[in-house]
Coordinates of C-alpha atoms in Angstrom, one line a residue:
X78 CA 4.4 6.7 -16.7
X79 CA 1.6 4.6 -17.1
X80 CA -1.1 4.1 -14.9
X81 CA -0.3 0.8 -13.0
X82 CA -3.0 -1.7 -12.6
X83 CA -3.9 -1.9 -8.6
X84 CA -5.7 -4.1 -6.8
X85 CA -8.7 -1.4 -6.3
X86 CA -9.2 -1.8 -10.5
X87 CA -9.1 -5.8 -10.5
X88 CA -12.0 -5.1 -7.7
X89 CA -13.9 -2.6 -9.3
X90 CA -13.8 -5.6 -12.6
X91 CA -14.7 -8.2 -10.6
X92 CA -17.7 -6.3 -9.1
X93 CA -18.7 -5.2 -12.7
X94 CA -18.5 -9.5 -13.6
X95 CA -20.1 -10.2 -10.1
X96 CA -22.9 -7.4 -10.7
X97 CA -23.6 -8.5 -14.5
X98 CA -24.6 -12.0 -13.7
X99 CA -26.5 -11.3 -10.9
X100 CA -28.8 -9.2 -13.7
X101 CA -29.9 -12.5 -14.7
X102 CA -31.4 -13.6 -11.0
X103 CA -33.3 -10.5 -10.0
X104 CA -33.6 -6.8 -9.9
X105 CA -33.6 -5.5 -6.5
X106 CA -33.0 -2.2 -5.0
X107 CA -29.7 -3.6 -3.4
X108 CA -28.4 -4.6 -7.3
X109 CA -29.2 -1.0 -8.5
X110 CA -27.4 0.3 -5.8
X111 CA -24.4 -2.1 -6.2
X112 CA -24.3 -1.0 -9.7
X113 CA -24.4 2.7 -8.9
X114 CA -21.3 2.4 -6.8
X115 CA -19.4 0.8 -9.4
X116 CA -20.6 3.1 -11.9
X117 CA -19.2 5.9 -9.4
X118 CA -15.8 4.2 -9.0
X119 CA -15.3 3.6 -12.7
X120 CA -16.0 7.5 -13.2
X121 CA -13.5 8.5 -10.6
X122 CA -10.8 6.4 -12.2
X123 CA -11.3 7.4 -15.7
X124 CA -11.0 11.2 -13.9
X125 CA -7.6 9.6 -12.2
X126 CA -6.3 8.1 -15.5
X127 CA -7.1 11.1 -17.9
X128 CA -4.9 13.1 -15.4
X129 CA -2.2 10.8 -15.5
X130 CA -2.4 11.0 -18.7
X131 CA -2.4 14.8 -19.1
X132 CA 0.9 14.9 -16.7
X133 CA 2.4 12.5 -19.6
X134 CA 1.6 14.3 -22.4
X135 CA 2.8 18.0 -20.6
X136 CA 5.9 16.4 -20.0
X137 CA 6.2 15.2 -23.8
X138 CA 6.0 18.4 -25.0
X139 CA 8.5 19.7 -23.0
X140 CA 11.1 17.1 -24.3
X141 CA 10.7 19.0 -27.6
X142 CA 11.8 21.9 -26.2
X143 CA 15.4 20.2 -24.7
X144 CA 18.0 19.5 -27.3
X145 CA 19.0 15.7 -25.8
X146 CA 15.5 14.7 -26.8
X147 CA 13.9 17.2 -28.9
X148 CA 14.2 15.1 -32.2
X149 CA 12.8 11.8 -30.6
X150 CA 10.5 13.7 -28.9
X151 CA 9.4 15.5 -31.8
X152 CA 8.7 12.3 -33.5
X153 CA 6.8 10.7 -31.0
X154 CA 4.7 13.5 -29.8
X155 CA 2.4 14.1 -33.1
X156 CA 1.2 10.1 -32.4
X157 CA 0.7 10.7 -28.8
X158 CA -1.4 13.4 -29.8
X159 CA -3.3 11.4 -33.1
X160 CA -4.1 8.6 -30.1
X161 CA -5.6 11.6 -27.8
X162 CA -7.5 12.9 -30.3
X163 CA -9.2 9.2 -31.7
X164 CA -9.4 8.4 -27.2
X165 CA -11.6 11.6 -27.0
X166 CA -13.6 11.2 -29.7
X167 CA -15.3 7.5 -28.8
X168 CA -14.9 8.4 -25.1
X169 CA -17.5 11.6 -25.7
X170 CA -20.1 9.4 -27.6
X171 CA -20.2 7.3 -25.1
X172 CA -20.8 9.9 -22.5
X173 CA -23.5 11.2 -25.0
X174 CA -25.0 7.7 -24.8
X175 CA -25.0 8.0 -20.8
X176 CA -26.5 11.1 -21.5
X177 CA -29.7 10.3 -23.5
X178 CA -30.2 6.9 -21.0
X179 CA -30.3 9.2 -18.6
X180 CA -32.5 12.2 -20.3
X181 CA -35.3 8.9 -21.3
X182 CA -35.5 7.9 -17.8
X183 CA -36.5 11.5 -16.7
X184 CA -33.4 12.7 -15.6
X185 CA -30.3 14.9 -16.2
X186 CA -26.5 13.8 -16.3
X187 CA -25.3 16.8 -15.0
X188 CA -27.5 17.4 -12.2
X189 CA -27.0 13.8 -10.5
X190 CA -29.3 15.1 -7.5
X191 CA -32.4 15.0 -10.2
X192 CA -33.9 11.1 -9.7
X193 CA -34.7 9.0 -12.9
X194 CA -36.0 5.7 -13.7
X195 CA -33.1 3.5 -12.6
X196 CA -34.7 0.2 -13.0
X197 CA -36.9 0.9 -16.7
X198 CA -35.3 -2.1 -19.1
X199 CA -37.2 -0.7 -22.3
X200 CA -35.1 2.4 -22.5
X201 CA -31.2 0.9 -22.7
X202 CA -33.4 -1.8 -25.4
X203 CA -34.5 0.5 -27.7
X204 CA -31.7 2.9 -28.1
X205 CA -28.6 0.8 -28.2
X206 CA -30.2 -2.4 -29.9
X207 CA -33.5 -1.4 -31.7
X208 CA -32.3 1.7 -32.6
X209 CA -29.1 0.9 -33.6
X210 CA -27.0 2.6 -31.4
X211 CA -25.3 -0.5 -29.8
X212 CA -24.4 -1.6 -33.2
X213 CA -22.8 1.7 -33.5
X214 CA -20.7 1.5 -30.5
X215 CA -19.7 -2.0 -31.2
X216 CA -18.0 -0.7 -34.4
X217 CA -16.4 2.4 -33.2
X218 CA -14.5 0.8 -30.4
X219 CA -13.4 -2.2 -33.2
X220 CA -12.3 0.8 -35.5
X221 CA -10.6 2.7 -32.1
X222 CA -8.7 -0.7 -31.6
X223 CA -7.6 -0.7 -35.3
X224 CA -6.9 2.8 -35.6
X225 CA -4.6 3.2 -32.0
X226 CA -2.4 0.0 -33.1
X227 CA -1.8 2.1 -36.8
X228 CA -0.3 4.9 -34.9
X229 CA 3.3 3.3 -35.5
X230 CA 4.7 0.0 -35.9
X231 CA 6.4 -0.3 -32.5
X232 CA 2.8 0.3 -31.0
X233 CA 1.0 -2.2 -32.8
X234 CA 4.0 -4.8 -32.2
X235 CA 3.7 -4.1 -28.4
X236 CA -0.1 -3.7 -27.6
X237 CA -1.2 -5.7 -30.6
X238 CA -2.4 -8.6 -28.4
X239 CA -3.3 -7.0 -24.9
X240 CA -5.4 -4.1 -25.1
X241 CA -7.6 -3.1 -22.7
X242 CA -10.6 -3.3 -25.8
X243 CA -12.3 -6.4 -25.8
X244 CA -15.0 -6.8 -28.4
X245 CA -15.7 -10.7 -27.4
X246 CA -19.6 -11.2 -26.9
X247 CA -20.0 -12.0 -23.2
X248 CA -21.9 -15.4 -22.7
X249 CA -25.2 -15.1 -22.3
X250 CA -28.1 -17.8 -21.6
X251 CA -30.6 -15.9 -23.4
X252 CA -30.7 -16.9 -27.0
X253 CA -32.3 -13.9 -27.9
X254 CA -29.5 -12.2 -27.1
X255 CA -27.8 -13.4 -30.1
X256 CA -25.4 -10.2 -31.1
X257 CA -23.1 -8.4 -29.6
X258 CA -25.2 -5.2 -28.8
X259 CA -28.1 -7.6 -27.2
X260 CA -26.0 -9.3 -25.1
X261 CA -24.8 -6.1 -23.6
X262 CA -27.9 -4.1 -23.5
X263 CA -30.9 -5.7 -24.3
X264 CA -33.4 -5.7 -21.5
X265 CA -30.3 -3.8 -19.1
X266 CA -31.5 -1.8 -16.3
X267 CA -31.1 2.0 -17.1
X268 CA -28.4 1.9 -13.8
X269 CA -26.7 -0.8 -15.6
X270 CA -25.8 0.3 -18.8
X271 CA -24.6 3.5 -17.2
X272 CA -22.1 0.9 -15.4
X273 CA -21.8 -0.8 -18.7
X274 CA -20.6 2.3 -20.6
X275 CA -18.4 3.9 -18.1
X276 CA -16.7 0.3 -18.2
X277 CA -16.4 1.0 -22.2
X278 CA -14.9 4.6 -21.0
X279 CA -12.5 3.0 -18.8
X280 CA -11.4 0.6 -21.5
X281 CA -11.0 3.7 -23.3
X282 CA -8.8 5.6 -20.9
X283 CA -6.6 3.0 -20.0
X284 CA -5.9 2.6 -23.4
X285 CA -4.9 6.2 -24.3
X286 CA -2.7 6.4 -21.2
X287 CA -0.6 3.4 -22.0
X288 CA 0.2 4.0 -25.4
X289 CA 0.9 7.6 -24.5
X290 CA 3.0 6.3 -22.0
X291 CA 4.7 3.8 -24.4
X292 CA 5.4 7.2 -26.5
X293 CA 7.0 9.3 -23.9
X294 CA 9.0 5.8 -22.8
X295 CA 10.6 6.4 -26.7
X296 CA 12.0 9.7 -25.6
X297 CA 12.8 8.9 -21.9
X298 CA 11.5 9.3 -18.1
X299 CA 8.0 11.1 -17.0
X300 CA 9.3 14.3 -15.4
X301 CA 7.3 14.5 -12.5
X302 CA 5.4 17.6 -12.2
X303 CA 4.7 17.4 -8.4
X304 CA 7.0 17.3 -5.9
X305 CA 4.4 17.7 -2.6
X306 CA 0.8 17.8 -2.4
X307 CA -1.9 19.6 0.6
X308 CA -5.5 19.1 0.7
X309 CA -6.7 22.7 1.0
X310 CA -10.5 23.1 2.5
X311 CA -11.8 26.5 3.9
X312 CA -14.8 27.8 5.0
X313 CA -16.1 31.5 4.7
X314 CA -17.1 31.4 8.4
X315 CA -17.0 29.3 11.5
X316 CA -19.9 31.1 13.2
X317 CA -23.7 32.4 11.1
X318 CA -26.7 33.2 11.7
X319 CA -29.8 31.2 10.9
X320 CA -30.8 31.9 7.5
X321 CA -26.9 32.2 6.4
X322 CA -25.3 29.9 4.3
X323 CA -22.1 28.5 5.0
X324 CA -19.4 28.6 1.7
X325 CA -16.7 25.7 1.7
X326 CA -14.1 25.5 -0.6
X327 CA -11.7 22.5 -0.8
X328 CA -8.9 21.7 -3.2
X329 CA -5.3 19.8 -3.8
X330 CA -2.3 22.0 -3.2
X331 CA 0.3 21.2 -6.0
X332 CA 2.6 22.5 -8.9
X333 CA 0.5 21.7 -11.8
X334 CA -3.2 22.4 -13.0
X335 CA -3.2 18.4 -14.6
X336 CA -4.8 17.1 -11.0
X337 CA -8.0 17.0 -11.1
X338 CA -9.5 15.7 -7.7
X339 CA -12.7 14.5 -7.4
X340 CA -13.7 16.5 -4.2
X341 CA -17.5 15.2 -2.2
X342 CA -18.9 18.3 0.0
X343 CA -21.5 17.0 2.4
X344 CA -22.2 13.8 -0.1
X345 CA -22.4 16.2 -2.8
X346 CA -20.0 16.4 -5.5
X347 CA -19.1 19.8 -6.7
X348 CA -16.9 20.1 -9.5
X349 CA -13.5 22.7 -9.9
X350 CA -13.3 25.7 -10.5
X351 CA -10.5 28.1 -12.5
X352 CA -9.0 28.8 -9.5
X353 CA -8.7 25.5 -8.7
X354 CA -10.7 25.3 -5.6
X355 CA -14.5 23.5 -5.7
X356 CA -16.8 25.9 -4.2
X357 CA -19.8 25.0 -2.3
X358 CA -22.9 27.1 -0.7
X359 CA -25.2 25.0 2.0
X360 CA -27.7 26.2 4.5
X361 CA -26.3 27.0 7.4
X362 CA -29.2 24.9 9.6
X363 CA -30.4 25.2 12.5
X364 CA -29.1 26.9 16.3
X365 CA -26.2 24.8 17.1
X366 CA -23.1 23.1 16.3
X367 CA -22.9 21.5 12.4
X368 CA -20.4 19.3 10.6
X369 CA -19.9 19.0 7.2
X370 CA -17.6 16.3 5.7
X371 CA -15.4 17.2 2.8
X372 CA -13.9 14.2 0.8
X373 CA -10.8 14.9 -1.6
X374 CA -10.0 12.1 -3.9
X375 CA -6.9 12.8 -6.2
X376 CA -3.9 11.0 -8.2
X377 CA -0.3 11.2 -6.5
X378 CA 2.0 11.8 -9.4
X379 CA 5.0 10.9 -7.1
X380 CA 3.2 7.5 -5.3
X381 CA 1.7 6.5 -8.3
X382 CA -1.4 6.0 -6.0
X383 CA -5.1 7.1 -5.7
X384 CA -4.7 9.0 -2.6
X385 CA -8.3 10.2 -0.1
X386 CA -8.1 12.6 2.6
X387 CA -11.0 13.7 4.8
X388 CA -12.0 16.8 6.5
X389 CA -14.4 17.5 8.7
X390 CA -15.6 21.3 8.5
X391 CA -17.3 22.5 11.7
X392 CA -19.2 25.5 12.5
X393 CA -22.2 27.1 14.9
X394 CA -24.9 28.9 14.1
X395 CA -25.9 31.3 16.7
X396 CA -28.6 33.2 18.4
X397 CA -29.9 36.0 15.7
X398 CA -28.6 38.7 17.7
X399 CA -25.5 39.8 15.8
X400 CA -23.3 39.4 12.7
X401 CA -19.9 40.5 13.2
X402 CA -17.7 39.9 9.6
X403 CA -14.4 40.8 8.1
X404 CA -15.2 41.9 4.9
X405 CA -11.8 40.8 3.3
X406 CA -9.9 38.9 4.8
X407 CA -10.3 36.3 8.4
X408 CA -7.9 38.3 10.8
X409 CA -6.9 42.1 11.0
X410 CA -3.9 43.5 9.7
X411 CA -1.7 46.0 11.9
X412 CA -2.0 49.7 10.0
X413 CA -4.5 48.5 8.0
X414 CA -7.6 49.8 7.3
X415 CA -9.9 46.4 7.8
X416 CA -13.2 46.4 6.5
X417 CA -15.7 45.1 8.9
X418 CA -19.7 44.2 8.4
X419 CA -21.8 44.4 11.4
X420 CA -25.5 43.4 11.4
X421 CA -27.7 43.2 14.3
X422 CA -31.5 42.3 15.2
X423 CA -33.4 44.0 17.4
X424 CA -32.7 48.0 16.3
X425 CA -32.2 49.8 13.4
X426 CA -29.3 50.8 12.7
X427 CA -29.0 53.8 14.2
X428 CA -29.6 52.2 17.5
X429 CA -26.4 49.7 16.9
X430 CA -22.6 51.0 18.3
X431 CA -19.8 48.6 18.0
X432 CA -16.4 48.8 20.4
X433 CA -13.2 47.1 20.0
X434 CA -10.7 45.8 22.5
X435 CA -6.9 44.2 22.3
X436 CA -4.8 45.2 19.7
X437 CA -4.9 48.7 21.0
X438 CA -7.2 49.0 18.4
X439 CA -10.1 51.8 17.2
X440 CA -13.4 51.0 14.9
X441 CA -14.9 54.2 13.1
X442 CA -18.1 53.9 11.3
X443 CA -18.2 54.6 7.8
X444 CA -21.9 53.9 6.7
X445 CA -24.8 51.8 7.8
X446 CA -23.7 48.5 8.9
X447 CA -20.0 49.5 7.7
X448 CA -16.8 50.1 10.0
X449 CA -13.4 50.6 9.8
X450 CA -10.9 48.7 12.3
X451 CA -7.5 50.3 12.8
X452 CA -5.1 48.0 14.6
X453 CA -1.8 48.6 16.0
X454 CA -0.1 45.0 18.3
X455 CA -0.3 41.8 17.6
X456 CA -2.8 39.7 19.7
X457 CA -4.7 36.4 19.2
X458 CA -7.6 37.9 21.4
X459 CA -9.1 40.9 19.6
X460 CA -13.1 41.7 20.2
X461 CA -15.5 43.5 18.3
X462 CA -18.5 44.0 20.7
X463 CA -22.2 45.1 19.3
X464 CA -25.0 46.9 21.2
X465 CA -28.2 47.5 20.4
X466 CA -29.6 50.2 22.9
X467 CA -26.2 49.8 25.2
X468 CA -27.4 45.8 25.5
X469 CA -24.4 43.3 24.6
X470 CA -26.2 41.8 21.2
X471 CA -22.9 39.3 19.7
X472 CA -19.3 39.6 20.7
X473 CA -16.6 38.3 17.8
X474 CA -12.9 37.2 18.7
X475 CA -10.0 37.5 15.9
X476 CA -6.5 37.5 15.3
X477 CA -4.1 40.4 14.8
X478 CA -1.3 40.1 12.8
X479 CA 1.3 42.0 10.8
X480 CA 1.6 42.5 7.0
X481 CA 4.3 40.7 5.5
X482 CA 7.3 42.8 4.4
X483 CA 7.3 43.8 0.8
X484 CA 10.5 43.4 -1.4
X485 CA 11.9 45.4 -4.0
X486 CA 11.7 44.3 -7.7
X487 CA 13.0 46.7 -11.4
X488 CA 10.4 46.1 -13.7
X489 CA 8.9 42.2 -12.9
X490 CA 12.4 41.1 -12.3
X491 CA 13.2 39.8 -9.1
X492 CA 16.3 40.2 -7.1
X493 CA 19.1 37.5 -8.4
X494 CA 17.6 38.0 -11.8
X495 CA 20.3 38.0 -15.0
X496 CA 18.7 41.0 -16.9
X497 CA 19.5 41.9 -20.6
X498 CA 20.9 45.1 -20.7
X499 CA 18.5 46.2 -23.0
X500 CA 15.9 45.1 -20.7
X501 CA 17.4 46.8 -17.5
X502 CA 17.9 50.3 -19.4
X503 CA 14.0 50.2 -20.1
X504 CA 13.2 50.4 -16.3
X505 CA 12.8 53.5 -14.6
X506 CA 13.0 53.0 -11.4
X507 CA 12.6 50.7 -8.0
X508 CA 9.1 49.1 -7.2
X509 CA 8.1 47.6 -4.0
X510 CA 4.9 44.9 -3.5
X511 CA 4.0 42.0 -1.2
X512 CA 4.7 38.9 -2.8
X513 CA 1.9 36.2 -2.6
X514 CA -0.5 38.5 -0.5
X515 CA -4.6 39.3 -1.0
X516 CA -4.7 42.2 -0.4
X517 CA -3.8 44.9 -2.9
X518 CA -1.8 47.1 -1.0
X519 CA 0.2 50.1 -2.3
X520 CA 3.9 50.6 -1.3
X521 CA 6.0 53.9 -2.2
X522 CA 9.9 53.6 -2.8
X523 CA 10.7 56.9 -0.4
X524 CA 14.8 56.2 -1.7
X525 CA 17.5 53.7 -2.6
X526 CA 21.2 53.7 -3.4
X527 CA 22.2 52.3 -6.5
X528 CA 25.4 50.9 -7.8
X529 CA 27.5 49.1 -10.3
X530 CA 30.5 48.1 -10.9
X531 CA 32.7 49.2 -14.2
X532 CA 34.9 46.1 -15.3
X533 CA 37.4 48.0 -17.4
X534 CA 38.1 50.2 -14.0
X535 CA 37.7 48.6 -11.5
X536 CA 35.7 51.4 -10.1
X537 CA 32.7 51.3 -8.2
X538 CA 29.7 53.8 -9.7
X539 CA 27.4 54.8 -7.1
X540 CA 24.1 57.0 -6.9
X541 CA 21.6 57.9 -4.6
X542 CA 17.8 58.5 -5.4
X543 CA 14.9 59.7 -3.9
X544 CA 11.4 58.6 -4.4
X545 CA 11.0 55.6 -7.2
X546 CA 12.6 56.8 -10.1
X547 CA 16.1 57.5 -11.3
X548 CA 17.7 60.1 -10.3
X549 CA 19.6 61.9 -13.0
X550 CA 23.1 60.3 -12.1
X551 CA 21.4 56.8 -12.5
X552 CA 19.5 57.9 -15.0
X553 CA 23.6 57.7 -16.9
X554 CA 24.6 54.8 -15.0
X555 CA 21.9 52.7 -16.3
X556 CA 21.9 54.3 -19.4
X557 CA 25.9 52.8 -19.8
X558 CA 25.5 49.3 -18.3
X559 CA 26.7 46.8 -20.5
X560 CA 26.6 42.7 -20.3
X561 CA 29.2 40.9 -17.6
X562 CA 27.9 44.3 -15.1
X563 CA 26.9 43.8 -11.9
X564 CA 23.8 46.3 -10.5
X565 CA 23.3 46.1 -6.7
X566 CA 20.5 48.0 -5.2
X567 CA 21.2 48.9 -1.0
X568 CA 19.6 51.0 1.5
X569 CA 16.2 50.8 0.0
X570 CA 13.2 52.0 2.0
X571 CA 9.7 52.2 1.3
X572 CA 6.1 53.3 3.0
X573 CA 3.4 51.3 3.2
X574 CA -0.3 52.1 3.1
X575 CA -0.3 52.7 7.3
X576 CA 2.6 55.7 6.4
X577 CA 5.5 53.4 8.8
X578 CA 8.6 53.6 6.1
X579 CA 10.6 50.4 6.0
X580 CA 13.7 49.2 5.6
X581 CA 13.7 46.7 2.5
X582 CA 16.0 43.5 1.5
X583 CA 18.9 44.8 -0.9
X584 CA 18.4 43.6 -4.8
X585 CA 21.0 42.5 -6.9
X586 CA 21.1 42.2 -10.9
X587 CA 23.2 40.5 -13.2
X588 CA 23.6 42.0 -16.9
X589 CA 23.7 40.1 -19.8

């Protein structure tokens, strides 16, 4: 699936053209800028193309694994690779160039806040054409071009005369600027040849994702890896105090680590994390209400698009009378104990008491500025009220709601599962958890019923247990299951961490 050529990359070539010649004329403040924003959209592509071309090459390793195509795939996959491996290598000394422009002119590539000379035309000069390095460039890309098209035969005899490489010198009216390298570089802007080489770098990427393409195409289609996508962005709190800072985290919601948005947090942009969400602190500002924008710009597997969303994250910083937090999570769980952080100005803290009303809740202190909060009904208006010296110092609203029921599982294997018998005889009892949940709650299997069927019979085997483990009987039950059995697991019941015992989903296991 290779990246198809939109109307937004003819713009961002034409701008590069437009930009280029209007070096010639003059160097204003409005051409610098001009150039930065290209520079900016040829970096978010090359993000948007190296992730397309990640999805491609995920996918061509699991043809390998599927008998219809394992031997094409097999074949193809080692060159996809080789053309990876020589895209990386050329596309990282160029970002090293980019790197030492920048660290000349005073400043640091990966700290784009930090100003540097954007207009100085000695520095590009003497690195890439006095010192050689242009030269350099010039004759890895020629030898990239070369090397890519030897892959394989049917890849030279298909890309052989439209690559996305071009090593033509561009016209120039400076006859100085005789070579190759000169023409390019030679008395360039600092901003410029940053533009310049990210240009190279998209050349580069564009390049490794159609010929990886063109290798997965031998073997057949792209399997998709997303089938929905969600921009995620959260805050750690809607309401601080001054002095506080406010944590946002935004992200993509999808089925596959290979998107890699490029996400802008208050015209900042923050990179990933390795849970997949970009994390950003700011001040929280001044008394009053605040809006930070949060800009997510990713590549749609299933549109084949460069898709944007917006959010707007808004939140209000109060008067410094009182801090009313949930320590782990943003509502309170019924029979839970919910941690609770409560800070307040104007008294120590022995002078501070805290209520709470709805929920037909209770909040015990635990330690200085610490509480417990015990609720038992579901409400949306729940209030924590603090005091200093009986005086109402902060009031904070928040949802009630219940835990999730937990479900039953032998081992890690689910309900539905086909089990080896081996593999089921090795269990030794019923577990129960909370699938998907934060918090790490503790459940206790208080009894279950289980049962199974005996094909050479007809009889049904049944045994009832207490607590989590086997009882002796199916302790012997288990111990005889054999393949083509069927295991069902009924009337289980369990007791979570607020003591209510529950009445869980019945689990059924198939035996190989």
């Amino acid at each position: 699936m290779a990246l198809p050529r939109e109307p937004r990359q003819k713009m961002i070539n034409m701008m590069y053209l437009v930009l280029t010649a209007l070096l010639a004329l003059n160097i204003s403040a409005e051409i610098l800028n001009a150039f930065k924003t290209v520079n900016r959209s040829l970096e978010t592509t090359n993000v948007t193309v190296n992730a397309s071309t990640q999805t491609i090459m995920k996918s061509l390793e699991e043809k390998t694994k599927e008998d219809a195509t394992k031997e094409r795939a097999s074949y193809w996959l080692p060159k996809a690779q080789q053309v990876v491996n020589l895209s990386g290598s050329v596309y990282n000394y160029i970002q090293d160039l980019k790197a030492r422009i920048v660290k000349d002119a005073g400043g640091d590539i990966k700290d784009p806040s930090k100003k540097f000379k954007e207009d100085n035309q000695d520095i590009t000069t003497h690195l890439m054409v006095e010192k050689g390095e242009g030269k350099k460039l010039y004759a890895m890309l020629a030898q990239y071009k070369k090397d890519v098209l030897e892959v394989d035969p049917e890849i030279k005899s298909k890309f052989e005369g439209n690559l996305q490489i071009d090593l033509e010198k561009p016209p120039t009216s400076n006859k100085g600027n005789n070579t190759w390298e000169a023409a390019y570089f030679r008395m360039v802007p600092t901003v410029a040849a940053l533009t310049i080489l990210s240009k190279f770098q998209n050349d580069i990427r564009t390049t490794e994702n159609k010929i990886v393409a063109e290798c997965h195409n031998k073997v057949g289609e792209v399997k998709v890896v997303f089938d929905s996508y969600a921009a995620i962005v959260g805050q750690n709190s809607n309401y601080l105090m001054p002095g506080e800072e406010v944590e946002i985290k935004a992200g993509i919601g999808a089925f596959s680590k290979a998107a890699k948005p490029v996400i802008t947090i208050g015209g900042t942009t923050v990179p990933l994390g390795e849970e997949g969400f970009a994390s950003h602190k700011i001040p929280g500002g001044g008394i009053g209400n605040h809006v930070v924008p949060v800009k997510i710009s990713y590549f749609n597997q299933i549109t084949g698009k460069q898709e944007e969303v917006t959010r707007n994250i808004e939140y209000k910083v109060g008067q410094a009378n009182a801090s009313i937090a949930l320590d782990e999570m943003n509502v309170l769980y019924v029979g839970y104990p919910n941690k609770v952080s409560i800070a307040a100005s104007g008294g120590g803290d022995d002078r501070v008491t805290a209520t709470i009303t709805g929920g037909d809740g209770s909040l015990q202190k635990v330690g200085p500025g610490k509480y417990v909060a015990t609720v038992k009904s579901v409400t949306d208006d729940c209030k924590i009220t603090v005091s200093v010296d009986g005086k109402v110092a902060g009031v904070s609203q928040f949802r009630v709601r219940t835990i999730p029921q937990p479900v039953g599982t032998v081992g890690a294997y689910v309900s539905g599962a086909s089990v080896p018998a081996g593999a089921f005889k090795a269990q030794a009892g019923v577990g129960a958890y909370i699938k998907d949940f934060p918090l790490n709650l503790k459940y206790t299997v208080v009894s279950f019923v289980i049962t199974a069927d005996d094909p050479s019979t007809g009889d049904i085997v049944e045994e009832r247990c207490t607590g989590n483990f086997w009882s002796p009987g199916a302790q012997r039950l288990v111990k005889n299951l054999s393949a083509g059995r069927t295991v069902t697991i009924d009337d289980l019941k369990a007791q979570g961490p607020d003591g209510r015992v529950q009445s869980l989903p019945s689990l059924v296991y198939y035996i190989k």
